[in-house]
Coordinates of C-alpha atoms in Angstrom, one line a residue:
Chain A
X1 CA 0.0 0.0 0.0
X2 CA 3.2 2.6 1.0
X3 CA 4.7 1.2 -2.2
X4 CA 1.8 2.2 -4.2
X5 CA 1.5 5.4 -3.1
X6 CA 5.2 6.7 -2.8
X7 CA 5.5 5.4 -6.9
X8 CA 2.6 7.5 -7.4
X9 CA 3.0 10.6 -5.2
X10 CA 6.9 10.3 -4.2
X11 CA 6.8 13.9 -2.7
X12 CA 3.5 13.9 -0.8
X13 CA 4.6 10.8 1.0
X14 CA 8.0 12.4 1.7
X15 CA 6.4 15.6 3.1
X16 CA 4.4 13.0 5.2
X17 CA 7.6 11.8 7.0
X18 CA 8.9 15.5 7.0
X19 CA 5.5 16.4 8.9
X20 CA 6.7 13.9 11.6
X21 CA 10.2 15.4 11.6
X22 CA 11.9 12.4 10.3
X23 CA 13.2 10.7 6.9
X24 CA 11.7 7.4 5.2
X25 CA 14.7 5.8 6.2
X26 CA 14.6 6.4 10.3
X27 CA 17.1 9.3 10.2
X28 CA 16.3 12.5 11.9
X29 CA 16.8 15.5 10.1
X30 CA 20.0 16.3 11.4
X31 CA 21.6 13.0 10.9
X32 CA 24.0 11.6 8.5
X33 CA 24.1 8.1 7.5
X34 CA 26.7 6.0 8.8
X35 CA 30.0 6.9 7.8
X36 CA 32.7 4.4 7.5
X37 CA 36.0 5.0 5.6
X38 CA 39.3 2.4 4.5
X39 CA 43.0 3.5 3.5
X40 CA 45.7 2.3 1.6
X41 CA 43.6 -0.9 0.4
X42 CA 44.8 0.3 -3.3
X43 CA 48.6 -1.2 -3.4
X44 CA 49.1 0.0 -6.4
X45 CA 48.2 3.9 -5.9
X46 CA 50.8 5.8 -3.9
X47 CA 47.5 6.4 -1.7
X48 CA 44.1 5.6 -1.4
X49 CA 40.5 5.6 0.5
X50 CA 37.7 4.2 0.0
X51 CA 34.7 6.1 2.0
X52 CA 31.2 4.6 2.1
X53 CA 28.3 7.2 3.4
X54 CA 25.4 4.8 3.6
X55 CA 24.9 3.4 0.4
X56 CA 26.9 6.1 -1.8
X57 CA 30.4 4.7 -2.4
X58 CA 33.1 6.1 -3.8
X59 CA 36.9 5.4 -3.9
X60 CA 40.1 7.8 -4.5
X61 CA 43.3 6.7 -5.7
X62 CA 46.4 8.7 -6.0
X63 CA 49.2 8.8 -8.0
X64 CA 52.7 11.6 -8.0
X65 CA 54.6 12.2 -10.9
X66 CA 57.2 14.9 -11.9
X67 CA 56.3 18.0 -13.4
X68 CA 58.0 21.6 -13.3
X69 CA 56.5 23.7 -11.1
X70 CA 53.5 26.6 -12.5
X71 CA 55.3 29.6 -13.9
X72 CA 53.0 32.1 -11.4
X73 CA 54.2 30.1 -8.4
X74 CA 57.5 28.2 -8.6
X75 CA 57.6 26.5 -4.9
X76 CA 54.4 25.0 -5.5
X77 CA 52.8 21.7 -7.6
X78 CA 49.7 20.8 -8.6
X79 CA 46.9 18.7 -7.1
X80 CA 45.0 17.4 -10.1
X81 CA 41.4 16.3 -9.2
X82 CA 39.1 14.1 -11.6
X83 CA 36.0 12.8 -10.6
X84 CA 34.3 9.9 -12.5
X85 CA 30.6 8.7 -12.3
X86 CA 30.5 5.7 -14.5
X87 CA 27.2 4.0 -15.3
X88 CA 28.3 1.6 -12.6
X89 CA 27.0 3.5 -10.1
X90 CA 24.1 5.2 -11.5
X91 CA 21.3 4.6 -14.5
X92 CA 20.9 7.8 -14.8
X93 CA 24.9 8.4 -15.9
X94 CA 25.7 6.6 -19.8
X95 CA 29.4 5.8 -20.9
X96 CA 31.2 8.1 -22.7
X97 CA 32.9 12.0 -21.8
X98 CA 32.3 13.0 -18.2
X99 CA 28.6 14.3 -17.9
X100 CA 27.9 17.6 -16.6
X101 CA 27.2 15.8 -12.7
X102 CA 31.2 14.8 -12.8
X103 CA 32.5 17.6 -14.1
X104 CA 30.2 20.0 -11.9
X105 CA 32.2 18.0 -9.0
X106 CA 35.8 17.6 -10.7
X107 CA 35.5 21.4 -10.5
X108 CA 33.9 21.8 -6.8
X109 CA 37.1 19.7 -5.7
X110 CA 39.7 21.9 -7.3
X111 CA 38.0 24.7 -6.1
X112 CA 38.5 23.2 -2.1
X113 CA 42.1 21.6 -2.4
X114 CA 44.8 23.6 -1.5
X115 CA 48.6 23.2 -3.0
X116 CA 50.2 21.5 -0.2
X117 CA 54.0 21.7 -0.3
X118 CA 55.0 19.5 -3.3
X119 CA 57.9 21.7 -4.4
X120 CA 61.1 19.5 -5.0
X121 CA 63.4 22.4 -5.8
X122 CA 61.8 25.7 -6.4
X123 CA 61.2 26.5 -10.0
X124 CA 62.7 23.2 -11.5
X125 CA 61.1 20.4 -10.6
X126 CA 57.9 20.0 -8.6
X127 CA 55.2 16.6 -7.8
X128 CA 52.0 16.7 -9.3
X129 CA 49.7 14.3 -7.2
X130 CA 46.9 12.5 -9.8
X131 CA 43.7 12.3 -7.8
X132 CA 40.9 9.9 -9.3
X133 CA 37.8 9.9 -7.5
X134 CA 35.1 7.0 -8.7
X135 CA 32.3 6.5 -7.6
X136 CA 31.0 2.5 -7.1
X137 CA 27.4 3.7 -5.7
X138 CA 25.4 6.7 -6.5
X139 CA 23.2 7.1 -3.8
X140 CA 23.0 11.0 -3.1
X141 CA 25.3 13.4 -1.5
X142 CA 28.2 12.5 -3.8
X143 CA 30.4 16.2 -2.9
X144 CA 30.7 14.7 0.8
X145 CA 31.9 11.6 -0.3
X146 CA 34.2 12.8 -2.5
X147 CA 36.0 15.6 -0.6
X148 CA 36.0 13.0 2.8
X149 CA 37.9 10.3 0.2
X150 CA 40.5 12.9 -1.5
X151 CA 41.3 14.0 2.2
X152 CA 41.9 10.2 3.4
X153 CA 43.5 9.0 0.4
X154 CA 45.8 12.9 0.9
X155 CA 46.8 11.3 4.3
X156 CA 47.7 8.4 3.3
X157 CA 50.0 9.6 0.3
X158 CA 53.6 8.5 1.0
X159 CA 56.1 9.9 -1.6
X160 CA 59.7 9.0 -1.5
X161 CA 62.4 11.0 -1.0
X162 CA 64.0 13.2 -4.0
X163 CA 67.6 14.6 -4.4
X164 CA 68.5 16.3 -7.4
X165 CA 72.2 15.4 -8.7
X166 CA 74.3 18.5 -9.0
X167 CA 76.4 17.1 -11.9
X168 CA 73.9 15.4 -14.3
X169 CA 70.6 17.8 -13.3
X170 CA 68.6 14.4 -13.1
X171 CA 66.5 13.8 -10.1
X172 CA 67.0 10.5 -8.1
X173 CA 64.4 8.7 -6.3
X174 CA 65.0 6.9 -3.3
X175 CA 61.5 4.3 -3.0
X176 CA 63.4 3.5 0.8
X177 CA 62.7 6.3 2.2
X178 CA 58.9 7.6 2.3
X179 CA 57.4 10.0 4.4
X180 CA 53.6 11.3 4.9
X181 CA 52.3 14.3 3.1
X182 CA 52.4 17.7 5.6
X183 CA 48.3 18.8 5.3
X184 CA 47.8 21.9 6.7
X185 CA 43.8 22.2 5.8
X186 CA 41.2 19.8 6.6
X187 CA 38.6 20.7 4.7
X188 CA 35.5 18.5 4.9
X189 CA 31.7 19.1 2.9
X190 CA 28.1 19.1 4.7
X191 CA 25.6 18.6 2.8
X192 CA 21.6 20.0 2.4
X193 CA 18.7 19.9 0.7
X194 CA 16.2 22.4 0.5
X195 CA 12.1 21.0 0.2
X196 CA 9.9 23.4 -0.4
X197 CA 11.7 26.4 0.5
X198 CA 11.5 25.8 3.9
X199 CA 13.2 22.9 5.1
X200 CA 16.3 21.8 5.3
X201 CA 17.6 17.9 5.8
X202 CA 21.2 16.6 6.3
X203 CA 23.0 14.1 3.9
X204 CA 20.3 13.8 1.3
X205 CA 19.7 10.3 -0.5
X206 CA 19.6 9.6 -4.1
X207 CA 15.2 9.8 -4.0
X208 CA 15.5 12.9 -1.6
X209 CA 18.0 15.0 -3.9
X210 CA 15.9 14.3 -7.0
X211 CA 12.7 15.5 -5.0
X212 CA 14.4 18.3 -3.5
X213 CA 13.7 22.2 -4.3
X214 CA 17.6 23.3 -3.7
X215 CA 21.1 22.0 -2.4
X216 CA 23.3 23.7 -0.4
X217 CA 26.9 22.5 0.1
X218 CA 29.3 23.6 3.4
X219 CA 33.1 23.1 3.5
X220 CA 34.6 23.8 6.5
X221 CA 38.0 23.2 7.8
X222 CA 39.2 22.9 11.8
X223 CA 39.3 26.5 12.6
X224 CA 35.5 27.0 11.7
X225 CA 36.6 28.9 8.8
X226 CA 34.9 28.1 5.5
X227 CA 36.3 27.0 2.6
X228 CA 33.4 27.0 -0.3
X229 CA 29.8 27.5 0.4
X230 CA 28.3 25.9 -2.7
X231 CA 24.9 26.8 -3.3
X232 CA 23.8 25.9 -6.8
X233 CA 20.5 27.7 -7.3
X234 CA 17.3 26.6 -5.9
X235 CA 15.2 28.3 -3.5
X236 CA 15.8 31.1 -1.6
X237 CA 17.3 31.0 1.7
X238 CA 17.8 33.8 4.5
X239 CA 20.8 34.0 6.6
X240 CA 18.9 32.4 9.6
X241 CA 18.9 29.5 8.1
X242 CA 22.8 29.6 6.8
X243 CA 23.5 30.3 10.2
X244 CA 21.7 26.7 10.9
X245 CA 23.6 24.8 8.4
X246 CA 27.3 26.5 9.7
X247 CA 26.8 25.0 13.3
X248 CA 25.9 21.5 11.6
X249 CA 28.8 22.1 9.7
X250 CA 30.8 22.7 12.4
X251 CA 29.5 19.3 14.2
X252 CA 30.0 17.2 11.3
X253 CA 33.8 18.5 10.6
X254 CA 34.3 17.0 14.3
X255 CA 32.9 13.7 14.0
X256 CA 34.6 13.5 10.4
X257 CA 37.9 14.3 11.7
X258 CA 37.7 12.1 15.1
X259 CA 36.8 9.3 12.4
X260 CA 39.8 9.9 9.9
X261 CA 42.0 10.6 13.3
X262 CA 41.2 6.7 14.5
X263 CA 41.3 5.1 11.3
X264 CA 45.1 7.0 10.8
X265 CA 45.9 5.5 13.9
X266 CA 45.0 2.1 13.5
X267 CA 47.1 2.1 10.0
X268 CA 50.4 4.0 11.1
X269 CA 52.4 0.8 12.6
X270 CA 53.1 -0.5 8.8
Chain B
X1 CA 11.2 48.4 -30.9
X2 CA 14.6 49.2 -30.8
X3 CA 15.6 50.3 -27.1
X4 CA 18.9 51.0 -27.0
X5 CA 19.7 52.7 -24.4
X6 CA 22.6 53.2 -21.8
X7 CA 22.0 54.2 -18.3
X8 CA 24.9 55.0 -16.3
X9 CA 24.9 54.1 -12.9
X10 CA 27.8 54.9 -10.2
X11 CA 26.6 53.9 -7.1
X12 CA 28.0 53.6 -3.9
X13 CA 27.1 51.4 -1.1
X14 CA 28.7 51.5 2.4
X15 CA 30.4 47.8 4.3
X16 CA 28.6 45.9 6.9
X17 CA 27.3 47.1 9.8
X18 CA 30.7 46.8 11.9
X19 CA 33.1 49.6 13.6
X20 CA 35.7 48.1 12.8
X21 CA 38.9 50.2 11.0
X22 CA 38.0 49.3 7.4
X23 CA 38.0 51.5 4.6
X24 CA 34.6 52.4 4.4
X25 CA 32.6 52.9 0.9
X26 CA 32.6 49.6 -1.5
X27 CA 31.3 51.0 -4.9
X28 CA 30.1 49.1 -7.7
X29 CA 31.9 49.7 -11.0
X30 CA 30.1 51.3 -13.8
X31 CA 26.8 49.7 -15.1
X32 CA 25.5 49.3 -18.4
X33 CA 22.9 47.3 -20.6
X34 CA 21.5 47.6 -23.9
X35 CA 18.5 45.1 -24.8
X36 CA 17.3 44.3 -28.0
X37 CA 20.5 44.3 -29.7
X38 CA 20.4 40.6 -31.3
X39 CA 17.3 40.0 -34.8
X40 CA 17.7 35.8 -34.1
X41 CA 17.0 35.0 -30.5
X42 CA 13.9 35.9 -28.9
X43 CA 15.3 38.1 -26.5
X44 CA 18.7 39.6 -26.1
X45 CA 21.1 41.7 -23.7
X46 CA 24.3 43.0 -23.1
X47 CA 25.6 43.7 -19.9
X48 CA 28.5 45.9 -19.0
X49 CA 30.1 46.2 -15.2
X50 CA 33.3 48.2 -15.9
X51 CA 34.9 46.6 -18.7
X52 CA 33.8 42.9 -17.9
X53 CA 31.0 42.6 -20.6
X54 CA 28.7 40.0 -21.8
X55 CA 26.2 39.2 -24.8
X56 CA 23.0 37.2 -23.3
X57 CA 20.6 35.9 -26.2
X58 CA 17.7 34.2 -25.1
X59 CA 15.1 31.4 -27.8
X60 CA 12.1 30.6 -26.2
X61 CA 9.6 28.6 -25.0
X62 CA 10.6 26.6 -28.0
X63 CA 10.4 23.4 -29.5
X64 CA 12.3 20.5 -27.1
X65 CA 13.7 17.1 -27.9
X66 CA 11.7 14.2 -26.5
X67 CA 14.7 13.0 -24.4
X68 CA 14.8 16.1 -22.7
X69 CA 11.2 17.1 -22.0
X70 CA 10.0 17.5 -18.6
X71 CA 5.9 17.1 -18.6
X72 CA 5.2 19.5 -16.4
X73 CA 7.6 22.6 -16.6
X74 CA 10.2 24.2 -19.3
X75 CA 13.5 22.2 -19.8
X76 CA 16.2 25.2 -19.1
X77 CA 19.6 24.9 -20.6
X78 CA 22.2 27.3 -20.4
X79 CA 24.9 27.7 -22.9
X80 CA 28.1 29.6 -21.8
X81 CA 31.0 30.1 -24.6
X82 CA 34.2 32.0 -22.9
X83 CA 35.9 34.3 -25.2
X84 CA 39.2 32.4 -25.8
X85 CA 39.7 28.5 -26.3
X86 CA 36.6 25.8 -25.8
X87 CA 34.3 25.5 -22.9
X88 CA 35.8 23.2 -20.2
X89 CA 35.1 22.0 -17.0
X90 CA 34.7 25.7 -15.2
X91 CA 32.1 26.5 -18.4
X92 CA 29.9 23.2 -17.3
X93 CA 30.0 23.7 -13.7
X94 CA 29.0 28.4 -13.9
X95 CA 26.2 26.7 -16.6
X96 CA 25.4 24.4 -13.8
X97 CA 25.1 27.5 -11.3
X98 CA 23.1 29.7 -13.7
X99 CA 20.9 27.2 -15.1
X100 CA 19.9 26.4 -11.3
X101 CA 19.6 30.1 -10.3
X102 CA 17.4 30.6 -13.3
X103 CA 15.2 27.6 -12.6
X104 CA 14.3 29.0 -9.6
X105 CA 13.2 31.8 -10.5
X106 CA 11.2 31.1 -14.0
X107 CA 8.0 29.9 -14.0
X108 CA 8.4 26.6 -16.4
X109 CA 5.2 25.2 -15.3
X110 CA 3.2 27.9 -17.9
X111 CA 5.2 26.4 -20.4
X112 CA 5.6 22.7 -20.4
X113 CA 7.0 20.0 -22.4
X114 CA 9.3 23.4 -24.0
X115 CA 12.8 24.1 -23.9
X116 CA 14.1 27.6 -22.7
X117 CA 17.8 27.9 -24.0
X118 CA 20.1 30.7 -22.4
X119 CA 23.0 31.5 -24.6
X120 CA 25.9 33.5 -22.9
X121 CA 28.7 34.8 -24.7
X122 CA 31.7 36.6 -22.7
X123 CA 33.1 39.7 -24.4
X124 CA 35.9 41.1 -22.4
X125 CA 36.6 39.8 -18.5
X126 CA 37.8 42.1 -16.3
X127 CA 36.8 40.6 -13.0
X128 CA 33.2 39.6 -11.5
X129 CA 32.4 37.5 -14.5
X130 CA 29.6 35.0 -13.2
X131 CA 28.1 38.1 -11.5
X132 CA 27.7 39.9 -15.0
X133 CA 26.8 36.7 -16.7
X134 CA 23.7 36.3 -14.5
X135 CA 22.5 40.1 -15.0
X136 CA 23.1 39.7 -18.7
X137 CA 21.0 36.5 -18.1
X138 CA 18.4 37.7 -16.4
X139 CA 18.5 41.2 -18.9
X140 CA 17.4 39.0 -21.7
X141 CA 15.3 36.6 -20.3
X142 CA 13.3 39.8 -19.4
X143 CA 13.5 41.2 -22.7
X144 CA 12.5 37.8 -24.1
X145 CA 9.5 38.2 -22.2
X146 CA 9.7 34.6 -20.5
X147 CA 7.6 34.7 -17.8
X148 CA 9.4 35.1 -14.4
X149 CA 8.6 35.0 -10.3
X150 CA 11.5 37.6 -9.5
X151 CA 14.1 39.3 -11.3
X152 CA 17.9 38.0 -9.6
X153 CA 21.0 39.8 -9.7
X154 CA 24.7 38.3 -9.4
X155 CA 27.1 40.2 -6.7
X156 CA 30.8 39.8 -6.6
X157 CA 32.2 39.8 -3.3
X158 CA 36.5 40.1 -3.0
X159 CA 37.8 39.9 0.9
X160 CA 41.6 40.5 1.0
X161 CA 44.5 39.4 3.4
X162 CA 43.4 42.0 5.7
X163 CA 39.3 41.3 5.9
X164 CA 38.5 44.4 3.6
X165 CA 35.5 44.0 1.8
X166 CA 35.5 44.8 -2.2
X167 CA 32.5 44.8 -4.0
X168 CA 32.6 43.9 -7.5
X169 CA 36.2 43.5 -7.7
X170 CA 38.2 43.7 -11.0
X171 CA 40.9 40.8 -12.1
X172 CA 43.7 42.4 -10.5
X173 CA 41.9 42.6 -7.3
X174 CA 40.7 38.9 -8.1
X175 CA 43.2 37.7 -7.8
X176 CA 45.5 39.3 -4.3
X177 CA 42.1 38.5 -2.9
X178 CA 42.0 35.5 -0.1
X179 CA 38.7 35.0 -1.0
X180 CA 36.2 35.1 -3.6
X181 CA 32.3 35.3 -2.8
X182 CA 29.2 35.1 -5.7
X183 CA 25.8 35.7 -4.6
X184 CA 22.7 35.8 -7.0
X185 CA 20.0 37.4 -4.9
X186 CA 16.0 37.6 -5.8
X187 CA 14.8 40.9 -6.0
X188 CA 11.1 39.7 -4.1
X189 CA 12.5 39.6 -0.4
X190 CA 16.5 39.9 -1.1
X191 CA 16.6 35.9 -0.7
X192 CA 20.2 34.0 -1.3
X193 CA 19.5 32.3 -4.5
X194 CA 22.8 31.4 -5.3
X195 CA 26.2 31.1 -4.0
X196 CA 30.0 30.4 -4.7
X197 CA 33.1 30.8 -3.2
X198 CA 36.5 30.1 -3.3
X199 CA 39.1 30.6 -0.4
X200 CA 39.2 31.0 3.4
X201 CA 37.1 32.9 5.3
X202 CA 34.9 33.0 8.6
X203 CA 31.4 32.8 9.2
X204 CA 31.3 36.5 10.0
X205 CA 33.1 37.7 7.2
X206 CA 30.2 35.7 5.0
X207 CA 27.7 37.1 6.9
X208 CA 28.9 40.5 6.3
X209 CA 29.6 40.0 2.6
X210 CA 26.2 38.5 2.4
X211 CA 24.7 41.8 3.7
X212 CA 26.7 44.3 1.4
X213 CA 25.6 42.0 -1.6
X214 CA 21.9 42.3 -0.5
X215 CA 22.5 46.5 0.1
X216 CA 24.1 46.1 -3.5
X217 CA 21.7 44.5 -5.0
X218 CA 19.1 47.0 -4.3
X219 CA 20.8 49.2 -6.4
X220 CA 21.5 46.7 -9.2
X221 CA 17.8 46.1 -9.3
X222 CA 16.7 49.9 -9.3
X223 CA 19.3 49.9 -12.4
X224 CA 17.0 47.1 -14.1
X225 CA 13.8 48.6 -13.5
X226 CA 15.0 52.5 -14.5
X227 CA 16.1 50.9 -18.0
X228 CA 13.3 48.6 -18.7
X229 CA 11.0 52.5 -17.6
X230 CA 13.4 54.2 -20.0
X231 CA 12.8 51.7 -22.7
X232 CA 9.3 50.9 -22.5
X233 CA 8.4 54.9 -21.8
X234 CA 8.8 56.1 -25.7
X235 CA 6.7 59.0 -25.5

């Protein structure tokens, strides 16, 4: 009977649940869906994390590789970001160039990521760190995944140790000798979505996105400064209700971070 | 009817409400729009804030291809071509933003099963670009006399290593800035429609940048509705 009439009217028997202050799926308002990440499972990647948030999965794999350093800023390198949504994930995504949906995010995550210190030697030779996001399971809120995966897989980047030779100019790269990326910025997404006009829910699923009247997208790092606050159209909001959506932001970077924190831990006596 | 007409319009709105030593004053760079100015597309408009310019042309509610009907409202698509080199990644994701902000704000369900296309075209860029792209937007959606809830209004926000607010900053400020904030605000109740940062800043700082975009945009929208008097008053 509930079947029958969420195929026929999916958003008056949403705006049921909402009436009740609660989500189809049990979850208050407020609450994210269980969170539970994995590092350095790829072997092959120079790091890697693989971050489920409920059912949406995704996984980022890292790989460095020389490059010379940007003209505009010679003690820096790059941090490359790609995100893919394959039509594993998704029906609604076919095979072929990135769809708007992937490059949309390719773009948010460039936008977040700082150049951490990748210079090798200032003006000559710098690393560029390839960051491939896929996603395995599109169900909703695919910017938290991704930035919470990129950030995992950044920790658990190890890139060996590089001398330059003073006679031939060539660099040489010692694979013995690895050390752990220096991350100055944690930055880590919240998620909304907006229903009709009015209300706002945490860590929207696939069905509530597509139902949804507006998205609104927090970044926040430890100091409570923002990084990106990504609203892409949608309905109007008033500065009440941003205020609302900072202090869950602010909640969420903790419980993100204690997360990471432990799972760092439990990895660092390899 | 062929308004062409410039209004200038040097405006100058004062910082947020704090006492704090900052230098006081955040103008808006010169404004100016012609409408009209295109025979193909239904509606047109060019919009000018200091020497960043864009060409807006606007066809519909037109024909739409079956794969991308919706039954009940307007399919919107938004077309944005930057003025060297193909569109790339940034194009999709500011077509993304705009196509969202208009959404909102057009009333699709008077025109269903149609498709409403939004072609943008950047002239020059001197700064504030997605700002002028969704004035020239919402200039020729206007002129193309799609029906509409609201006008909107895009508002540039630059914050530099000190915490001074510029509004509608040019490239060179663009880029010394620490941070970068768009807003597209609804001219009904002044409600955030839109928003887009990039860089640090604190949840004051927004706050206060979200207030001098609302006291600018009262001025962007007096702008619109002076024009579209000027134009429609041929006496």
């Amino acid at each position: 009977m509930a079947a029958g009439f969420k195929t026929v009217e999916p958003l008056e028997y949403y705006r049921r649940f909402l009436k009740e202050n609660c989500r189809p799926d049990g979850r208050e308002l407020g609450e994210f869906r269980t969170t539970t990440v994995n590092i350095g499972s790829i072997s092959t990647a120079d790091g890697s994390a693989l971050v489920k948030l409920g059912n949406t999965t995704v996984i980022c794999g890292i790989k460095a590789e020389f490059a010379a350093p940007p003209t505009d800023a010679p003690d820096k390198g790059y941090v490359v970001p790609n995100v893919d949504l394959p039509p594993l994930c998704s029906s609604r995504f076919r095979s072929g160039p990135p769809g708007e949906e992937a490059q949309v995010a390719s773009q948010f995550i460039a936008d977040i990521i700082q150049k951490e210190d990748l210079c090798i030697s200032p003006g000559k030779l710098s690393w560029v760190l390839y960051c491939d996001i896929i996603c395995l399971d599109y169900d909703g809120n695919i910017l938290d995944a991704c930035t919470f995966a990129l950030l995992a897989a950044l920790k658990n980047v190890q890139l060996p140790e590089v001398t330059i030779n003073e006679e031939t100019a060539l660099a040489e790269v010692n694979l013995k000798k690895k050390s752990y990326l220096n991350i100055r910025t944690h930055p880590v997404a919240t998620s909304f979505a907006v229903f009709d006009d009015t209300l706002l829910i945490v860590d929207p699923t696939g069905e509530e996105e597509h139902l949804a009247t507006g998205t609104l997208t927090v970044v926040m790092d430890e100091e409570g400064k923002l990084c990106c606050l990504h609203k892409p159209g949608g309905s109007g909001l008033t500065g009440a209700k941003l205020q609302d959506c900072m202090s869950r932001a602010v909640t969420r970077h903790k419980e993100v971070k204690k997360l990471m924190d432990e799972v760092i831990k439990s990895m660092k006596p390899k | 009817m062929e308004g062409v007409m410039q209004t200038d319009a040097k405006m100058r709105t004062e910082s947020g409400a704090e006492s704090s030593p900052r230098a006081p004053g955040c103008s808006l760079r010169h404004f100016a729009c012609e409408q009209n100015l295109l025979s193909r597309p239904d509606g047109s408009a060019s919009f000018l804030q200091g020497d960043t310019s864009v060409l807006a042309g606007v066809y519909g509610p037109a024909e739409v291809k079956v794969s991308k009907e919706i039954f009940n409202k307007a399919t919107l698509e938004v077309i944005l071509r930057p003025k060297i080199g193909l569109p790339g990644v940034a194009e999709k994701s500011r077509e993304r933003l705009i196509r969202n902000t208009c959404e909102a704000v057009v009333l699709g369900a008077l025109h269903p099963r149609t498709s409403i296309t939004v072609v943008l075209q950047v002239v020059s860029d001197a700064g504030s670009l997605l700002a002028c792209c969704l004035n020239a937007a919402c200039m020729a959606l206007v002129d193309a006399g799609v029906p509409m809830r609201a006008l909107f209004c895009g508002v540039t926000c630059a914050l530099d290593s000190e915490g001074t607010l510029v509004l509608d900053p040019t490239a060179k400020q663009e880029k010394e800035a620490r941070a970068i904030l768009t807003f597209a605000l609804d001219s009904v109740e002044r409600k955030l429609l839109m928003s887009t940062t990039k860089g640090l800043y604190s949840d004051a700082e927004l706050q206060q940048c979200l207030a001098a975009a609302q006291a600018a945009s009262q001025h962007v929208f007096r702008f619109y509705r002076e024009s579209l008097q000027r134009r429609y008053s041929k006496s």
